[in-house]
PDB file of C-alpha atoms and ligand atoms in Angstrom:
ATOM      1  CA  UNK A   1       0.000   0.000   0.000  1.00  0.00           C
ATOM      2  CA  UNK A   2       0.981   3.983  -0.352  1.00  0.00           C
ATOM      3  CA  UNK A   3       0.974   5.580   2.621  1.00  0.00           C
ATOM      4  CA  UNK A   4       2.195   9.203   3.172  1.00  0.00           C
ATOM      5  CA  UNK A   5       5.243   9.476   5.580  1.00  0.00           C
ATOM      6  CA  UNK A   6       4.960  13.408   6.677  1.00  0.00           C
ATOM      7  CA  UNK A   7       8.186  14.409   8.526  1.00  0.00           C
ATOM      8  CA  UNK A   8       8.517  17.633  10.648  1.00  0.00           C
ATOM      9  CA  UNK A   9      11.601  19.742   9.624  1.00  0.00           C
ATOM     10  CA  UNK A  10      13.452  21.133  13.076  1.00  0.00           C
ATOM     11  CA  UNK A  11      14.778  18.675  15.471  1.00  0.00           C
ATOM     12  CA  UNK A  12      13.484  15.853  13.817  1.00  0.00           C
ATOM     13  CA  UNK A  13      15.531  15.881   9.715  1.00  0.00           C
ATOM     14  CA  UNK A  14      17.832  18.038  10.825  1.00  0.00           C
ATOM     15  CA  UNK A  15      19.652  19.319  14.695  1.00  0.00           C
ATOM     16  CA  UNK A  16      18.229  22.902  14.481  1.00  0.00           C
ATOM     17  CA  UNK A  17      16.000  23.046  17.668  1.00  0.00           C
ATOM     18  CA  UNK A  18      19.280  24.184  19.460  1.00  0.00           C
ATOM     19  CA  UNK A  19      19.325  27.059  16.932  1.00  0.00           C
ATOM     20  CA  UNK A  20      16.137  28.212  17.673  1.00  0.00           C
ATOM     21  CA  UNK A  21      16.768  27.757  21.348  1.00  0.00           C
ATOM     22  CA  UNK A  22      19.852  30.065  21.439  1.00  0.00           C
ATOM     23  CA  UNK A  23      18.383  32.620  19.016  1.00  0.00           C
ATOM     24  CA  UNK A  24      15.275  32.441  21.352  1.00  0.00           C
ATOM     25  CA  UNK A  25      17.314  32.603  24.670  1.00  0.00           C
ATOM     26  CA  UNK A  26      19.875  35.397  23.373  1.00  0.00           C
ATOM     27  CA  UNK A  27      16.123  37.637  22.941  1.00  0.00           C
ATOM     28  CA  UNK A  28      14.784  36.833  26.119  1.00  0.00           C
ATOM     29  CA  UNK A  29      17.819  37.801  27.870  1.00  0.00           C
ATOM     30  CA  UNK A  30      17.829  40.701  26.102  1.00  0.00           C
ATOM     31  CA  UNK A  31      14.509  42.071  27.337  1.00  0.00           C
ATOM     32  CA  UNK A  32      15.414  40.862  30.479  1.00  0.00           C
ATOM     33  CA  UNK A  33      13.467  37.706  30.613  1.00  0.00           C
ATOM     34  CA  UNK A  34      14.474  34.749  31.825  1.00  0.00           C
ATOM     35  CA  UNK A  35      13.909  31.362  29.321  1.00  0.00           C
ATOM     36  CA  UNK A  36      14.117  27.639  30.217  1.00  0.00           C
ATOM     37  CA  UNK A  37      14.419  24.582  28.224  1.00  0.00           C
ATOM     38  CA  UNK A  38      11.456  23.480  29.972  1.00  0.00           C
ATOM     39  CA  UNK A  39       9.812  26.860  28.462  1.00  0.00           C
ATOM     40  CA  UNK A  40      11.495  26.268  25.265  1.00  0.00           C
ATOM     41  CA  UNK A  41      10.129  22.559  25.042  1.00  0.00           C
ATOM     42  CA  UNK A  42       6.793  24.931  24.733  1.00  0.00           C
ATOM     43  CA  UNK A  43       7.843  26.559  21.697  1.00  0.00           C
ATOM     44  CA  UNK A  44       9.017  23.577  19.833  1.00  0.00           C
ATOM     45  CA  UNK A  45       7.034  23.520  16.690  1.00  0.00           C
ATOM     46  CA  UNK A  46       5.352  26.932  17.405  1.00  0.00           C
ATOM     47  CA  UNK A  47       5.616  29.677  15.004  1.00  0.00           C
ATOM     48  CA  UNK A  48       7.686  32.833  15.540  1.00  0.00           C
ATOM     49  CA  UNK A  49       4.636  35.043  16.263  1.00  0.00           C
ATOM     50  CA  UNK A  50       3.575  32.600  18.419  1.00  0.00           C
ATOM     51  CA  UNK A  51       6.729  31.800  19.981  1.00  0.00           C
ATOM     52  CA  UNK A  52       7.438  35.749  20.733  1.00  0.00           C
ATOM     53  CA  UNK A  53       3.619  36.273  21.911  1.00  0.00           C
ATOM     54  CA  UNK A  54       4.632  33.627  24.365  1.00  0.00           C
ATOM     55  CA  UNK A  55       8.208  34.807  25.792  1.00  0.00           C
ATOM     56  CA  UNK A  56       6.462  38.151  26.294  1.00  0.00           C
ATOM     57  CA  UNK A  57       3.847  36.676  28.420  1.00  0.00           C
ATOM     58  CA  UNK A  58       6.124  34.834  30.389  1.00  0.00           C
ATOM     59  CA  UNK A  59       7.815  37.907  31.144  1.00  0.00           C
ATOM     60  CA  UNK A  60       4.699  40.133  31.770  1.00  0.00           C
ATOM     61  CA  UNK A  61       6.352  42.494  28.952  1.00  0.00           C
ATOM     62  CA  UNK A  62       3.778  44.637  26.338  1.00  0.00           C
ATOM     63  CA  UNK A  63       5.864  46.254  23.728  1.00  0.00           C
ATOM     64  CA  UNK A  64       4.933  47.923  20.185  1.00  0.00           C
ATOM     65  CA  UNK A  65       3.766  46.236  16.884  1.00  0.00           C
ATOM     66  CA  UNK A  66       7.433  48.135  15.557  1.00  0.00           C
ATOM     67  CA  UNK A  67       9.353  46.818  18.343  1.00  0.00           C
ATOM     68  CA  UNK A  68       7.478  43.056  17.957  1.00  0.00           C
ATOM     69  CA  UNK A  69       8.391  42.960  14.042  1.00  0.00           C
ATOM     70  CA  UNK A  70      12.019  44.262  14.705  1.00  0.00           C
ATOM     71  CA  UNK A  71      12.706  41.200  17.147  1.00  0.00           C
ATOM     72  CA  UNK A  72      11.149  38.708  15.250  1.00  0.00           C
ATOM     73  CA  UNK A  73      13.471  39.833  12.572  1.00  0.00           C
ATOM     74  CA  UNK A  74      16.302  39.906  15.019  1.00  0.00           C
ATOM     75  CA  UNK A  75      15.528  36.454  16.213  1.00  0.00           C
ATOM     76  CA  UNK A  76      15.416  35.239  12.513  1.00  0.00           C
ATOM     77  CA  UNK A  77      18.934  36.923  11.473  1.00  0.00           C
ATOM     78  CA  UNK A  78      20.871  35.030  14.475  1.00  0.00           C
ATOM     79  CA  UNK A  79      18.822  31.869  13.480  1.00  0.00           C
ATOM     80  CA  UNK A  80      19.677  32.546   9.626  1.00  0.00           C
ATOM     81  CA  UNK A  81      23.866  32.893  10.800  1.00  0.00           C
ATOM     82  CA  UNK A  82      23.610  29.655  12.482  1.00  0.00           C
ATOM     83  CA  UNK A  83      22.278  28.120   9.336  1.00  0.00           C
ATOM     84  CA  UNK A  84      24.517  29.715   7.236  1.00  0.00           C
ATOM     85  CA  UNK A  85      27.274  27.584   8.780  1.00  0.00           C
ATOM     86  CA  UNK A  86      25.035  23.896   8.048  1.00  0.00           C
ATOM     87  CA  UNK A  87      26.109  21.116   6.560  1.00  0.00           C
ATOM     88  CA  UNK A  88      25.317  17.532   5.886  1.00  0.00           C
ATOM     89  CA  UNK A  89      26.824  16.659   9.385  1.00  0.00           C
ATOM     90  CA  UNK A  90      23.252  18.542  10.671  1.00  0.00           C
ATOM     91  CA  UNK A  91      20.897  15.717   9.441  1.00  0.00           C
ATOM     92  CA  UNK A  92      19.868  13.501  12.277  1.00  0.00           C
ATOM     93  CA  UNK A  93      21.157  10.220  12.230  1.00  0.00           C
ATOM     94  CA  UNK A  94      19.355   7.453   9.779  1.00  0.00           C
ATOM     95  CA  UNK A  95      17.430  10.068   8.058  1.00  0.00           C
ATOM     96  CA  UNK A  96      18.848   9.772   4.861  1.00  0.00           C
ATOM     97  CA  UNK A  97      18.509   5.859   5.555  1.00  0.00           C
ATOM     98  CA  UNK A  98      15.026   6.648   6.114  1.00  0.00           C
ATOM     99  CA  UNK A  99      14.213   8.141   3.598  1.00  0.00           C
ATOM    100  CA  UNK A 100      15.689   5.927   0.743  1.00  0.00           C
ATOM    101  CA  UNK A 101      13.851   3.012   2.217  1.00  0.00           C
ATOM    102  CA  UNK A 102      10.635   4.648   1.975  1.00  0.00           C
ATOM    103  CA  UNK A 103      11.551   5.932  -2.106  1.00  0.00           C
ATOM    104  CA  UNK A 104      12.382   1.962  -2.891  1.00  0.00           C
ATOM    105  CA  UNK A 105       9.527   1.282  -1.094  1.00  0.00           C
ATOM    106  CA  UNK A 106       7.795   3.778  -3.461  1.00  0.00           C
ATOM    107  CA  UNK A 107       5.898   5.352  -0.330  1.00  0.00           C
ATOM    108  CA  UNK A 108       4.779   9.174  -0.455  1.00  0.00           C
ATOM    109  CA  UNK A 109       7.056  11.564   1.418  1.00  0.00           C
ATOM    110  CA  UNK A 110       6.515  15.165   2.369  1.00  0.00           C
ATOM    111  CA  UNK A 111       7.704  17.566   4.936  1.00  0.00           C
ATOM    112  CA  UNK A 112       5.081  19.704   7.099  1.00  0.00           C
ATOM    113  CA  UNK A 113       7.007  22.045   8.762  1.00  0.00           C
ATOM    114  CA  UNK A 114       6.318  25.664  10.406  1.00  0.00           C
ATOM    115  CA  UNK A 115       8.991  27.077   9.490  1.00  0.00           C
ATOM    116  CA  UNK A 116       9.685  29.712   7.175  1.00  0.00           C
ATOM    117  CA  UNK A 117      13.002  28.638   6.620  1.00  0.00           C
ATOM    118  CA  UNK A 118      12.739  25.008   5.535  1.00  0.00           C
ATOM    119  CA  UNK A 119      13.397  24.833   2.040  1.00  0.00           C
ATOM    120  CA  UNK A 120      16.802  26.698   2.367  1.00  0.00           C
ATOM    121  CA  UNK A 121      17.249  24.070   5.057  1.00  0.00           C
ATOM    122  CA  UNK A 122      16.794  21.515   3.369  1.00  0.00           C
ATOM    123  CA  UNK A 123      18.940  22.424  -0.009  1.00  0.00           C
ATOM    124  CA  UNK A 124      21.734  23.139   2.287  1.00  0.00           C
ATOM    125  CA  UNK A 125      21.589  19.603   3.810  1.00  0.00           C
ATOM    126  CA  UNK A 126      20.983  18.188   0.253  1.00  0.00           C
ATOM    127  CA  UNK A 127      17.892  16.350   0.900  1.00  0.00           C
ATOM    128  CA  UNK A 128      15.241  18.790  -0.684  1.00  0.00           C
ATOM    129  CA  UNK A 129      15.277  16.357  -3.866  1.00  0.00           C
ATOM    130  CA  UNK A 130      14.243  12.982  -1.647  1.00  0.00           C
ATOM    131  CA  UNK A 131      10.489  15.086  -0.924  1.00  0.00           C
ATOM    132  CA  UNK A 132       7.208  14.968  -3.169  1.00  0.00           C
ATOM    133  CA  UNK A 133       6.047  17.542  -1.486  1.00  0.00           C
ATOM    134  CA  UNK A 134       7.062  20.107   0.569  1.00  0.00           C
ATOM    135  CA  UNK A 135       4.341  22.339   2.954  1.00  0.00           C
ATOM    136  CA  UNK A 136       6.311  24.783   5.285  1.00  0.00           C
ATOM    137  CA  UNK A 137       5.735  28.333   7.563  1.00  0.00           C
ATOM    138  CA  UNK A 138       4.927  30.300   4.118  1.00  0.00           C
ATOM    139  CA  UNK A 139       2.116  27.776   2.814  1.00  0.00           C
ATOM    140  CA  UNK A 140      -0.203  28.029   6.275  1.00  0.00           C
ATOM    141  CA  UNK A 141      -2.303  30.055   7.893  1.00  0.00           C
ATOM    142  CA  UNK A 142      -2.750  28.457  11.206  1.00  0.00           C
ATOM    143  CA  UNK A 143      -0.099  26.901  13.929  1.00  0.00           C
ATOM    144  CA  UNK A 144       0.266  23.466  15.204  1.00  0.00           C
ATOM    145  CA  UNK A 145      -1.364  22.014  17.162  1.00  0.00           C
ATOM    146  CA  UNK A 146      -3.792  22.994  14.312  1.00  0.00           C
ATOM    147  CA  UNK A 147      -3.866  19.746  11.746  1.00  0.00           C
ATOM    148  CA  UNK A 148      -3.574  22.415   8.524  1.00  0.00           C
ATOM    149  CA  UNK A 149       0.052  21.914   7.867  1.00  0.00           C
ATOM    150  CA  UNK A 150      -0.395  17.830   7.453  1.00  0.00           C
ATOM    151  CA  UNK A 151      -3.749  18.056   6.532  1.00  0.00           C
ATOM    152  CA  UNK A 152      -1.998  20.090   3.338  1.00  0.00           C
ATOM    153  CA  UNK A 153       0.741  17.500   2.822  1.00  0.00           C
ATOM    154  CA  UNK A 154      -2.206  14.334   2.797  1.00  0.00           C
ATOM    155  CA  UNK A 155      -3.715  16.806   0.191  1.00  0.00           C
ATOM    156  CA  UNK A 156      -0.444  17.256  -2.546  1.00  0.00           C
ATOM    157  CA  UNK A 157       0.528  13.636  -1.709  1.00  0.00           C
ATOM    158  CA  UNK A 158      -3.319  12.961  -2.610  1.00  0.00           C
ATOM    159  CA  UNK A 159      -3.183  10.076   0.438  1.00  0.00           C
ATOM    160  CA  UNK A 160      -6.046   9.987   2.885  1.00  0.00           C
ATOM    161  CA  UNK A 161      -5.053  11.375   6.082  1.00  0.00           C
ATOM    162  CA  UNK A 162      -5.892   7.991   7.959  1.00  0.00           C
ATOM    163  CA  UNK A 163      -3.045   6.712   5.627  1.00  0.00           C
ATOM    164  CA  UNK A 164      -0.457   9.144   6.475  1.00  0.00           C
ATOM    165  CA  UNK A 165       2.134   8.552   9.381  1.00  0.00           C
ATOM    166  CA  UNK A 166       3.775  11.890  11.149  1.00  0.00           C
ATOM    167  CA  UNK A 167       7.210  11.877  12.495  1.00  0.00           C
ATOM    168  CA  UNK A 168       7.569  14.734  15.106  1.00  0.00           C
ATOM    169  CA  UNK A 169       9.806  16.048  17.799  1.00  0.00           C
ATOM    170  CA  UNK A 170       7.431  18.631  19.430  1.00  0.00           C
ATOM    171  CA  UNK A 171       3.986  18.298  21.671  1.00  0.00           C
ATOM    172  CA  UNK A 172       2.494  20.658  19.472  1.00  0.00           C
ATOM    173  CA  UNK A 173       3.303  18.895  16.434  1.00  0.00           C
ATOM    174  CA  UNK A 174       2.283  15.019  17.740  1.00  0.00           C
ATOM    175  CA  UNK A 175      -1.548  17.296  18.647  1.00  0.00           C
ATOM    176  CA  UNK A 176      -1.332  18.196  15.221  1.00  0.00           C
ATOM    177  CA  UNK A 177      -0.957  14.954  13.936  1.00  0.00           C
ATOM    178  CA  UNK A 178      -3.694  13.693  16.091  1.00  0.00           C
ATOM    179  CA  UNK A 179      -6.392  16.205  15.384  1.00  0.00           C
ATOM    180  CA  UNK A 180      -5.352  15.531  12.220  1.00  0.00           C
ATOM    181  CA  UNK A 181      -6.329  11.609  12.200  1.00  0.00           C
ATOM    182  CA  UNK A 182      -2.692  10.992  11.187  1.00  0.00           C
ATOM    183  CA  UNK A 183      -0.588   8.130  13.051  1.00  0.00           C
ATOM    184  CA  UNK A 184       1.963  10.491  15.247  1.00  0.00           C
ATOM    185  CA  UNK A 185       5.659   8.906  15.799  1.00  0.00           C
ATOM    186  CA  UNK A 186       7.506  11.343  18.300  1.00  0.00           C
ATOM    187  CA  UNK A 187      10.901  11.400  17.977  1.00  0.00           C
ATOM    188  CA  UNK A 188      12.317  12.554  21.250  1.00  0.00           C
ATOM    189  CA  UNK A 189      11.016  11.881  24.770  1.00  0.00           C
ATOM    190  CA  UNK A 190       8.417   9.568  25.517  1.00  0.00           C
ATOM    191  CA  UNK A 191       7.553  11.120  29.043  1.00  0.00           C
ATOM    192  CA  UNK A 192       7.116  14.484  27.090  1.00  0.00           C
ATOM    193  CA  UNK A 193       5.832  13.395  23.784  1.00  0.00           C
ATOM    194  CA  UNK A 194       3.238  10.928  25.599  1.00  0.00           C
ATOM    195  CA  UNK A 195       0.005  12.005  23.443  1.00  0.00           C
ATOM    196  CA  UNK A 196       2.182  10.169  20.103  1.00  0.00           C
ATOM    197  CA  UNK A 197       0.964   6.592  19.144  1.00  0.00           C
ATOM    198  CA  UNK A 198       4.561   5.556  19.019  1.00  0.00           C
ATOM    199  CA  UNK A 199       7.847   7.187  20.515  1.00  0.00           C
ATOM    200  CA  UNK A 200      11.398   6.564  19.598  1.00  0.00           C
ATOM    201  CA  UNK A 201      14.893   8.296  20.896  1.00  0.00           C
ATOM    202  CA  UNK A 202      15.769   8.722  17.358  1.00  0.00           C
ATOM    203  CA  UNK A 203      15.680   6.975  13.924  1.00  0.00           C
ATOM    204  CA  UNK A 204      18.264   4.699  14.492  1.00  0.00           C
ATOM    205  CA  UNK A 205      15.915   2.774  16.507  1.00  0.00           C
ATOM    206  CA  UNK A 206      13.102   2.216  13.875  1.00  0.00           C
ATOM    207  CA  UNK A 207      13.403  -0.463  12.215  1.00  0.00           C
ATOM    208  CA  UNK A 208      12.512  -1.133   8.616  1.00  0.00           C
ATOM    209  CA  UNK A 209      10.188  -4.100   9.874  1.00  0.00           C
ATOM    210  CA  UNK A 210       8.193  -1.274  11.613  1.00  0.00           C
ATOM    211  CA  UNK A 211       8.281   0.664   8.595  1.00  0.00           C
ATOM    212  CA  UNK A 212       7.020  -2.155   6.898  1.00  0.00           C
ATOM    213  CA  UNK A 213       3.692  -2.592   9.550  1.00  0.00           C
ATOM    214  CA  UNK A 214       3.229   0.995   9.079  1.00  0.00           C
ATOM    215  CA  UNK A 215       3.299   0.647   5.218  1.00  0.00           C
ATOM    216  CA  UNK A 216       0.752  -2.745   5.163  1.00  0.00           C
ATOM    217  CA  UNK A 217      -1.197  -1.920   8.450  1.00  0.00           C
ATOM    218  CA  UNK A 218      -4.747   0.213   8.628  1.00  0.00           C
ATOM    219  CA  UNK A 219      -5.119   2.486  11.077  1.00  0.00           C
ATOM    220  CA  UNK A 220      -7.957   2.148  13.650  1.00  0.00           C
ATOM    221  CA  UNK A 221     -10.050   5.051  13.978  1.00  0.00           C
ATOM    222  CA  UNK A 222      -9.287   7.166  16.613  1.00  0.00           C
ATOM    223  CA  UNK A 223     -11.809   7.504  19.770  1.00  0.00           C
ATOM    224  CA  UNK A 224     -12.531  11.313  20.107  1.00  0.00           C
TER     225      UNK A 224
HETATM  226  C1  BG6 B   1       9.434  25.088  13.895  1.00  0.00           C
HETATM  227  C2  BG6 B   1      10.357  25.194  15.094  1.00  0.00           C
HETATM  228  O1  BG6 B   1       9.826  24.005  13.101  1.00  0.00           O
HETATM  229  O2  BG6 B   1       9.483  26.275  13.127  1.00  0.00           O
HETATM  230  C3  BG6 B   1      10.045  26.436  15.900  1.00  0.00           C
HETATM  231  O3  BG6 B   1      10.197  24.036  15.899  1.00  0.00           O
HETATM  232  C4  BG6 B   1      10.069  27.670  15.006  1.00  0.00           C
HETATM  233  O4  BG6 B   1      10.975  26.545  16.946  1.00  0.00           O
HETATM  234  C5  BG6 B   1       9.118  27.480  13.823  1.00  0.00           C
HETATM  235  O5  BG6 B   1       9.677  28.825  15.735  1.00  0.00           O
HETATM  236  C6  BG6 B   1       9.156  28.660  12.852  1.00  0.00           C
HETATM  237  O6  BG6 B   1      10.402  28.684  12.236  1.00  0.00           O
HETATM  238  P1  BG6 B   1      11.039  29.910  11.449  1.00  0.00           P
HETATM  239  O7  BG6 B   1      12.313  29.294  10.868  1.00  0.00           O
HETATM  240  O8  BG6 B   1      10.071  30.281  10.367  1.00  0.00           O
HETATM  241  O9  BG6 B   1      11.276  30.994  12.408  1.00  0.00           O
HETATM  242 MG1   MG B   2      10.277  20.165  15.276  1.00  0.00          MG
END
């Protein structure tokens, strides 16, 4: 069968959550407001309105609509020096592995990411080629945990939702995939990514025999 394999861009191809993090923690400290990995674990898969709305309500700060777009801009110029500096060496171990078992496989592959910066990402990493599809920050309107972004990727992939499988390193993403009616795989930390049907440290623990139950399995509907 053809199912769609959906994979999340930050922290789960690729080692740029710490990115974020530092760009994020560099502005916080900035205005004088103190930011936690804990906190950050929050913004993991948020997008960088959100992500700003919510360091300023952490630190009780209201600023101007000027001063809001000239951080978010500041934020996304460290984040964009970091990347400048990416390689191949970025891409989280067995992706590539991944990936090329799912193209012999001939399975449908997209990326459903929030960020604005994924397809320079993934050129620099040389893996842009290895998507059908690619739905990222510029092509929605509304934020994970909203389904949108996936529900988009099912769409170009033209695979029923209930045959698509998410791989995701953030609780806002594995909500996503659920409301979504997706099968959610976090990648990460099972204690934090608990709402996920499945969780794994990293890809070099999934095996192609679970790729192959995934690929020849139906999903049950999920009870609301
Ligand atoms: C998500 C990251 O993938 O993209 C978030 O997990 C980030 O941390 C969001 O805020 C938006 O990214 P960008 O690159 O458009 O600022
Ligand atoms: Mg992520």
């Amino acid at each position: 069968m053809r199912k769609g394999f959906i994979f999340d861009l930050d922290g789960v191809i690729v080692d740029t959550a710490k990115y974020h993090f530092l760009a994020w923690q560099n502005l916080a400290t900035g205005l004088g407001i103190s930011f936690t990995e804990e906190q950050n674990e929050q913004l993991k898969g948020v997008s960088r309105i959100k992500s700003l709305e919510k360091i300023l309500e952490w630190g009780n700060k209201t600023i101007s609509e000027d001063q809001f777009q000239s951080l978010m801009t500041e934020k996304n110029e460290e984040y964009l020096s970091y990347i400048a500096k990416m390689d191949q060496s970025e891409i989280l171990p067995d992706v590539p592995r991944l990936l090329d078992y799912l193209i012999k496989n001939n399975q449908g592959i997209a990326l459903g990411s929030a960020s604005k910066n994924a397809r320079v990402i993934l050129e620099k990493v040389g893996l842009k080629s290895k998507f059908d599809t690619i739905v990222d920050g510029t092509n929605v309107t509304k934020a994970k945990p909203n389904p949108e972004v996936f529900l988009i990727g099912a769409k170009q992939l033209e695979i029923a939702p209930e045959n698509c499988i998410v791989f995701e390193d953030s609780v806002a993403g594995i909500k996503a995939a659920n409301n979504a009616g997706m099968i959610s795989i976090g990648i990460g930390d099972k204690d934090i990514l608990a709402e996920a049907d499945f969780v794994f440290n990293d890809f070099t623990t999934i095996k192609n025999e679970f790729i192959n139950q995934l690929i020849n399995t139906q999903k049950e509907p999920r009870v609301l």
